[in-house]
N, CA, C and O atoms as a CHARMM CRD file, in Angstrom:
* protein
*
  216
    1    1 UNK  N     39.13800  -3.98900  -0.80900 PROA 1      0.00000
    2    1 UNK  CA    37.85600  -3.74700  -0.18100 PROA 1      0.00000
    3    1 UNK  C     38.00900  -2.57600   0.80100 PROA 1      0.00000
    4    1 UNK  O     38.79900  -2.67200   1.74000 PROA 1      0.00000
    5    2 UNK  N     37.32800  -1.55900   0.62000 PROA 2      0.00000
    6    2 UNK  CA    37.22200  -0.23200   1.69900 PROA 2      0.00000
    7    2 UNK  C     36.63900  -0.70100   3.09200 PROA 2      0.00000
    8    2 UNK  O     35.94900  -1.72000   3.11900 PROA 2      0.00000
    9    3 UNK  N     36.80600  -0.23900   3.84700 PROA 3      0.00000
   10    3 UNK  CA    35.86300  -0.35400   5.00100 PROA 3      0.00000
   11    3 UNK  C     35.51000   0.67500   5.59100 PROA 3      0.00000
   12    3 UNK  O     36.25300   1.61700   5.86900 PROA 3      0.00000
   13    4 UNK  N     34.43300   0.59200   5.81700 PROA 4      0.00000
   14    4 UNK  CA    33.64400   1.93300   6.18200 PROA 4      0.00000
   15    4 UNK  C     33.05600   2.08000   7.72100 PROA 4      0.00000
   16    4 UNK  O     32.47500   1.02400   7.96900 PROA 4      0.00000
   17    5 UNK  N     33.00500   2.69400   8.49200 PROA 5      0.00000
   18    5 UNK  CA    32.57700   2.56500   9.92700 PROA 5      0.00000
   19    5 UNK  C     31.32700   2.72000   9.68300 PROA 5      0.00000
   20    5 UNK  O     30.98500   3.24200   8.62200 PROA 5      0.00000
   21    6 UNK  N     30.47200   2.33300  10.53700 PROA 6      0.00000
   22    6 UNK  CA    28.95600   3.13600  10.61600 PROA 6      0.00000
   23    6 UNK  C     28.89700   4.63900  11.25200 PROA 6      0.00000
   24    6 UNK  O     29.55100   5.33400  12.03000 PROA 6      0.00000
   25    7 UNK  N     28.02300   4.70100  10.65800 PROA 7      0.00000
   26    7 UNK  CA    27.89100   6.78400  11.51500 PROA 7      0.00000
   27    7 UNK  C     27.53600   6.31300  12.49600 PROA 7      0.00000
   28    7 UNK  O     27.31000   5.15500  12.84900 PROA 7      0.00000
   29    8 UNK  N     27.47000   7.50000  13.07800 PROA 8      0.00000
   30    8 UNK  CA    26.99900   7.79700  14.40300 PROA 8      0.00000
   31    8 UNK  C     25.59000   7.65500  14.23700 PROA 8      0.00000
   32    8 UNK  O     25.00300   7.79400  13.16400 PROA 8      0.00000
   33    9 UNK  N     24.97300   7.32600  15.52300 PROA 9      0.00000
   34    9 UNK  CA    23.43900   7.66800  15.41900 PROA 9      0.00000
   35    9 UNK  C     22.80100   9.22800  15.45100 PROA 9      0.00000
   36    9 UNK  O     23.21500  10.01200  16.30500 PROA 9      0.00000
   37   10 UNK  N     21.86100   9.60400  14.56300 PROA 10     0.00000
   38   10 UNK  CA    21.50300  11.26700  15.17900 PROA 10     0.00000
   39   10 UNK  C     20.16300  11.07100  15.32600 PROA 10     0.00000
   40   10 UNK  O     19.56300  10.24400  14.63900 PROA 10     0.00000
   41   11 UNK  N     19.69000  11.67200  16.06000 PROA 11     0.00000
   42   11 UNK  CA    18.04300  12.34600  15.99000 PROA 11     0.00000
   43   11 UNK  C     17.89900  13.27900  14.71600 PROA 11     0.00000
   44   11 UNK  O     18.75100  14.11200  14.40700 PROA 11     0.00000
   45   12 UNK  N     16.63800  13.03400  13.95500 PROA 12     0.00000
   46   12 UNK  CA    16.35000  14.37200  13.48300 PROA 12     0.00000
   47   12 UNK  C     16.37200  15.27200  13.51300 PROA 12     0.00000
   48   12 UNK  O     15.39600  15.63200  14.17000 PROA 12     0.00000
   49   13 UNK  N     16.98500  16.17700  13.15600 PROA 13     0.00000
   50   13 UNK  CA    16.48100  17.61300  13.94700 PROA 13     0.00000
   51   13 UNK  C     15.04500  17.88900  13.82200 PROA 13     0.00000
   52   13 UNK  O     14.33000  17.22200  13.07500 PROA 13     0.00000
   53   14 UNK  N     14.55400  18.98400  14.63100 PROA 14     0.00000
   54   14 UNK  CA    13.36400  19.30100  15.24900 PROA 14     0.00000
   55   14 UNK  C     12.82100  20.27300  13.81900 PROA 14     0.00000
   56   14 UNK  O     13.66900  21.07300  13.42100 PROA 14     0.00000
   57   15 UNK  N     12.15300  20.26000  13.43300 PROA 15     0.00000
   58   15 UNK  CA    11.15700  21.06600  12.33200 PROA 15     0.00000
   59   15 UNK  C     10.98700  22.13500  12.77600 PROA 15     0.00000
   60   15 UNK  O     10.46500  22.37200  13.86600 PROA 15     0.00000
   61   16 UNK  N     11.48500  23.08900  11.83800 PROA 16     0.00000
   62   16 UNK  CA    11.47500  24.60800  12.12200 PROA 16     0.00000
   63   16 UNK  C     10.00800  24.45300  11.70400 PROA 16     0.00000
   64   16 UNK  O      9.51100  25.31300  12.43200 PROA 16     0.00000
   65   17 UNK  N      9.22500  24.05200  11.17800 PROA 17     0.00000
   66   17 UNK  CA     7.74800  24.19100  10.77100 PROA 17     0.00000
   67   17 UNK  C      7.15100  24.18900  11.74700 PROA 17     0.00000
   68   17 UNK  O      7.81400  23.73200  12.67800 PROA 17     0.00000
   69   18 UNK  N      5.84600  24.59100  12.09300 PROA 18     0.00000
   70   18 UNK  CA     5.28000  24.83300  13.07900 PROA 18     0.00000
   71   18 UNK  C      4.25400  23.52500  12.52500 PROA 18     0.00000
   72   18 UNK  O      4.16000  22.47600  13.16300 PROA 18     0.00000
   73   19 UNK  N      3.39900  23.82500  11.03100 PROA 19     0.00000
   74   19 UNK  CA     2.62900  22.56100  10.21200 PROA 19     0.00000
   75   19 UNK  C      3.58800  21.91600   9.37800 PROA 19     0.00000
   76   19 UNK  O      4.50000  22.59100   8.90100 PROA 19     0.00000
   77   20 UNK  N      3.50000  20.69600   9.13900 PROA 20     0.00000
   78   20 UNK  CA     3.82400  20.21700   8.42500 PROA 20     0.00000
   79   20 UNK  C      3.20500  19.23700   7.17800 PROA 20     0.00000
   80   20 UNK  O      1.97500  19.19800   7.21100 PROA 20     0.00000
   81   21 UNK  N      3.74400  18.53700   6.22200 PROA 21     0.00000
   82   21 UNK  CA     2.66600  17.67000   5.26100 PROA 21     0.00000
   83   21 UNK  C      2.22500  16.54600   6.20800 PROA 21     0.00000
   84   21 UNK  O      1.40900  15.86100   5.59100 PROA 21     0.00000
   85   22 UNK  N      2.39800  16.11400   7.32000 PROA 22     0.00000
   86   22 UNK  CA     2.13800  15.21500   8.12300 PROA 22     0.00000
   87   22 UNK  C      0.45800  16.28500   8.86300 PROA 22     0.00000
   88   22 UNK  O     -0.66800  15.81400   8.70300 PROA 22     0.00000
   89   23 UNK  N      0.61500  17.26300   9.39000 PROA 23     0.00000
   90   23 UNK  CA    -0.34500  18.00600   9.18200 PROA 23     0.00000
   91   23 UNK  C     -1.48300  17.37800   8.27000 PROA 23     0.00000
   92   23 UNK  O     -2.17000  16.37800   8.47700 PROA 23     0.00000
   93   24 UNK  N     -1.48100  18.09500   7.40100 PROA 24     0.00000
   94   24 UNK  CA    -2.28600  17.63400   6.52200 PROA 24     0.00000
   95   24 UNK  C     -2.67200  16.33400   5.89900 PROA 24     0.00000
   96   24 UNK  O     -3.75600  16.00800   5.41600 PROA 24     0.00000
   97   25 UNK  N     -1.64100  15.70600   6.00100 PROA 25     0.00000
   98   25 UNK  CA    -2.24000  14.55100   5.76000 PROA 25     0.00000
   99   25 UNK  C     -3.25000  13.81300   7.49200 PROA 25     0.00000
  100   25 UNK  O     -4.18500  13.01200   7.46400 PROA 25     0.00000
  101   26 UNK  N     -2.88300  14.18000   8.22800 PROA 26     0.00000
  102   26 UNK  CA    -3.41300  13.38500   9.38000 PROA 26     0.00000
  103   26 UNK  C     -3.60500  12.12600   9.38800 PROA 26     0.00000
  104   26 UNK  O     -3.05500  12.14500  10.48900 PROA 26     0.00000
  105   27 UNK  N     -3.81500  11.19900   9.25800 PROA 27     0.00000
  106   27 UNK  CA    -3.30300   9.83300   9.38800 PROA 27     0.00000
  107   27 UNK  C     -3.24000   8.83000   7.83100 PROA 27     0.00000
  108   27 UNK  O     -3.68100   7.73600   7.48000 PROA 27     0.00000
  109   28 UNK  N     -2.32900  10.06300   7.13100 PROA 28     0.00000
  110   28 UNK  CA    -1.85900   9.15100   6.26400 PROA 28     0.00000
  111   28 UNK  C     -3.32100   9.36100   5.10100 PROA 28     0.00000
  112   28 UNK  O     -2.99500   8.80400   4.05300 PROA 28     0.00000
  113   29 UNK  N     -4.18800   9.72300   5.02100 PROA 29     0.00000
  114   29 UNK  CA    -5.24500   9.32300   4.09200 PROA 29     0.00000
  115   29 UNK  C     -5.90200  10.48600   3.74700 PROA 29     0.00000
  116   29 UNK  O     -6.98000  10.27500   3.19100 PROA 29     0.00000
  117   30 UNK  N     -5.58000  11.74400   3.90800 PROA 30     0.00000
  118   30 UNK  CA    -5.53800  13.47100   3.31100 PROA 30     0.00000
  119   30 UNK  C     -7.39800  13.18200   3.63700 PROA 30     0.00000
  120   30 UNK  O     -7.97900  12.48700   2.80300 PROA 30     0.00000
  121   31 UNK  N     -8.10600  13.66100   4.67200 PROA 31     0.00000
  122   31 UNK  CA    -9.57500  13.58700   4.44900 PROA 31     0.00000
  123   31 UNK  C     -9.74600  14.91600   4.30500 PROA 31     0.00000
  124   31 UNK  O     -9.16500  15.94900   4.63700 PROA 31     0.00000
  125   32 UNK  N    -10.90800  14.52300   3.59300 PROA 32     0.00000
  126   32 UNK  CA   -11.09100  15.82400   3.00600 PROA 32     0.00000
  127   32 UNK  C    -12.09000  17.10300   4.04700 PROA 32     0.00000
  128   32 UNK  O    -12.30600  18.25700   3.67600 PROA 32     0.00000
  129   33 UNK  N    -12.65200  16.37300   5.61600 PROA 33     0.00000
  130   33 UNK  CA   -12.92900  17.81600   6.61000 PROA 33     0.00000
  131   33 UNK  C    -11.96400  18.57100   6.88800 PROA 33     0.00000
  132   33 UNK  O    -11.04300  18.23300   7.63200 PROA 33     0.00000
  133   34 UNK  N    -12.05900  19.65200   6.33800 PROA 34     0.00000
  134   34 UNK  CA   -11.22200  20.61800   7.04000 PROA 34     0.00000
  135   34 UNK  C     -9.60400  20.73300   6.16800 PROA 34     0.00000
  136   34 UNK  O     -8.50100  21.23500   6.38100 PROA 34     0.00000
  137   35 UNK  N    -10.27800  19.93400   5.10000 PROA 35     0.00000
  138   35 UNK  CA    -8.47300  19.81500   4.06900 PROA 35     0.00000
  139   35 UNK  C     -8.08100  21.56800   3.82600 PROA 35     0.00000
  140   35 UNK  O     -6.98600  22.10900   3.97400 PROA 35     0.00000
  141   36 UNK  N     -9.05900  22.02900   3.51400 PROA 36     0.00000
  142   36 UNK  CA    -8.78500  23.63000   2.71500 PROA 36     0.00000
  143   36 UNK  C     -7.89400  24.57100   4.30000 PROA 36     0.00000
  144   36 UNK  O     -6.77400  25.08100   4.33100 PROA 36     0.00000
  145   37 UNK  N     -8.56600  24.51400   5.01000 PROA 37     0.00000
  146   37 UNK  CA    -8.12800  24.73200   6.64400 PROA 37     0.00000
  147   37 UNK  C     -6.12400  24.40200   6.62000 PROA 37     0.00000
  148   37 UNK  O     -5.12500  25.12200   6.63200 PROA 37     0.00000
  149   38 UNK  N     -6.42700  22.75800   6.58000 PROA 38     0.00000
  150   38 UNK  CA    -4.69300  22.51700   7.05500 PROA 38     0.00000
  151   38 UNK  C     -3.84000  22.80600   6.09600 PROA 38     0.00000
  152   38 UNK  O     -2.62900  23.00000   6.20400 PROA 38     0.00000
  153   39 UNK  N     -4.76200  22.83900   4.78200 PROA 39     0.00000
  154   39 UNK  CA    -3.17700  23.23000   3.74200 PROA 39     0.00000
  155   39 UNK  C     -2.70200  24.86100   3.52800 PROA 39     0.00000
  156   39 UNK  O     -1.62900  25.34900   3.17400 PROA 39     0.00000
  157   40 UNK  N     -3.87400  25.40400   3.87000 PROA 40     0.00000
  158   40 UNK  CA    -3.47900  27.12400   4.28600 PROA 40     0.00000
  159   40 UNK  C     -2.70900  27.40800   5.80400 PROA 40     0.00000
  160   40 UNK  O     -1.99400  28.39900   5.94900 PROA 40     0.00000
  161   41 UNK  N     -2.89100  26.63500   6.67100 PROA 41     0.00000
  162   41 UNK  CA    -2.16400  26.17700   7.71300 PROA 41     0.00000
  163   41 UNK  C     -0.78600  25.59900   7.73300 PROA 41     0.00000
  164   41 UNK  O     -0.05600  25.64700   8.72300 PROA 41     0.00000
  165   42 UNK  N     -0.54600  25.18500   6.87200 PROA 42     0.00000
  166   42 UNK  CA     0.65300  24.98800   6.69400 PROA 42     0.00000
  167   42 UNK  C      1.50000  25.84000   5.43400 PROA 42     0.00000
  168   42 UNK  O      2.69400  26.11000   5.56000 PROA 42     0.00000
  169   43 UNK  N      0.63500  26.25000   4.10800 PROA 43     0.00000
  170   43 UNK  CA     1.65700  26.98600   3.49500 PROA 43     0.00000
  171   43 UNK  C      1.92600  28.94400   4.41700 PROA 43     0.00000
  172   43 UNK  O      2.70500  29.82100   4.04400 PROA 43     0.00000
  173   44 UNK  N      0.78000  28.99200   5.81300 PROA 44     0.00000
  174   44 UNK  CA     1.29500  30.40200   6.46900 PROA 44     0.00000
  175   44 UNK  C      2.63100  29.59000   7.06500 PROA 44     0.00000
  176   44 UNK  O      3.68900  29.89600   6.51600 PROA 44     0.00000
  177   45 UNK  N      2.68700  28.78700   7.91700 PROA 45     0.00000
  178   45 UNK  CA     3.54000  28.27600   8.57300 PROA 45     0.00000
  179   45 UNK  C      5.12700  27.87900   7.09100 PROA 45     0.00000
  180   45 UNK  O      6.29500  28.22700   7.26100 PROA 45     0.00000
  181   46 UNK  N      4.76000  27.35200   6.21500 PROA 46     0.00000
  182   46 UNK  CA     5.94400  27.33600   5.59100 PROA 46     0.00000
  183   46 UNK  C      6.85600  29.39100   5.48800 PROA 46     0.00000
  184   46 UNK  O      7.97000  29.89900   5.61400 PROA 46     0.00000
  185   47 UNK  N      5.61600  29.76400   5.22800 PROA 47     0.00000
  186   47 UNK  CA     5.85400  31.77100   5.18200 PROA 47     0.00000
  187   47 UNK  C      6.87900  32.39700   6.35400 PROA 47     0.00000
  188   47 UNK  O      7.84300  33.12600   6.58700 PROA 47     0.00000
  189   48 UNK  N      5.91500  31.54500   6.86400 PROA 48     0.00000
  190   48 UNK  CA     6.52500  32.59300   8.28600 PROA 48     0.00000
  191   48 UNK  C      8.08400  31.34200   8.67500 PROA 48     0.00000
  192   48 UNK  O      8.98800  32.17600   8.72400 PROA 48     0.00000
  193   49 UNK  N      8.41300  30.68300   8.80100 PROA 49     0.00000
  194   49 UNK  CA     9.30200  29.89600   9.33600 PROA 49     0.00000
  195   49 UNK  C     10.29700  30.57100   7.89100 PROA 49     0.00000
  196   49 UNK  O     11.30100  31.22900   8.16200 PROA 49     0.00000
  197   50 UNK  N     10.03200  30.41200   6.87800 PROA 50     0.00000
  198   50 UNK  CA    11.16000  31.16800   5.65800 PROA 50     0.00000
  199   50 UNK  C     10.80700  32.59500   6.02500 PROA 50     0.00000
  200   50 UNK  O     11.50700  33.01100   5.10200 PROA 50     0.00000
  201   51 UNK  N     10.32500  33.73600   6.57500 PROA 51     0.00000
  202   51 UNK  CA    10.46900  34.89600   6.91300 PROA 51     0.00000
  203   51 UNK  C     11.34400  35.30800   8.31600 PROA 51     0.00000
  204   51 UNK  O     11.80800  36.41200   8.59900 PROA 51     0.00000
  205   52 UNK  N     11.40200  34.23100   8.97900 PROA 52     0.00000
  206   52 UNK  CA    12.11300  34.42400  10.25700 PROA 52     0.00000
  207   52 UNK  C     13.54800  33.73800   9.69300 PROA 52     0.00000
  208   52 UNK  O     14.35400  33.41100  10.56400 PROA 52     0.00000
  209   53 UNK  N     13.79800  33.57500   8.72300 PROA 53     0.00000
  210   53 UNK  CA    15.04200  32.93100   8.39200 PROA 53     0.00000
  211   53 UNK  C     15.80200  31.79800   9.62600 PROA 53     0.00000
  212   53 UNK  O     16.87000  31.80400  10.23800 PROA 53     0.00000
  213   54 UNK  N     14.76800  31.00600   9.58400 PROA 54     0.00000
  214   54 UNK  CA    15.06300  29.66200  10.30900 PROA 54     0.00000
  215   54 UNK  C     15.52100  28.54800   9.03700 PROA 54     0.00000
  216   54 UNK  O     15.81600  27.38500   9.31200 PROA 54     0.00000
């Protein structure tokens, strides 16, 4: 039998994204005011966070 330690605990790291799919979804249920808004909001923010090479 191996034994294995537990890891360490980590935090997430912090989201180079500025939007994220949490963004857009807003509480889980994607409504549709303002959907066209957050998902262009987030694919500039995916652009620019891969243009700054983060």
């Amino acid at each position: 039998m191996i034994h294995q330690s537990a890891l360490p605990h980590r935090d997430a790291p912090r989201s180079r994204f500025s939007v994220t799919i949490q963004d857009v979804a807003v509480d889980g249920t994607f409504p549709s005011s303002e959907f066209t808004q957050r998902v262009k909001a987030w694919a500039a923010a995916t652009v620019d966070a891969w243009s700054c090479g983060t």
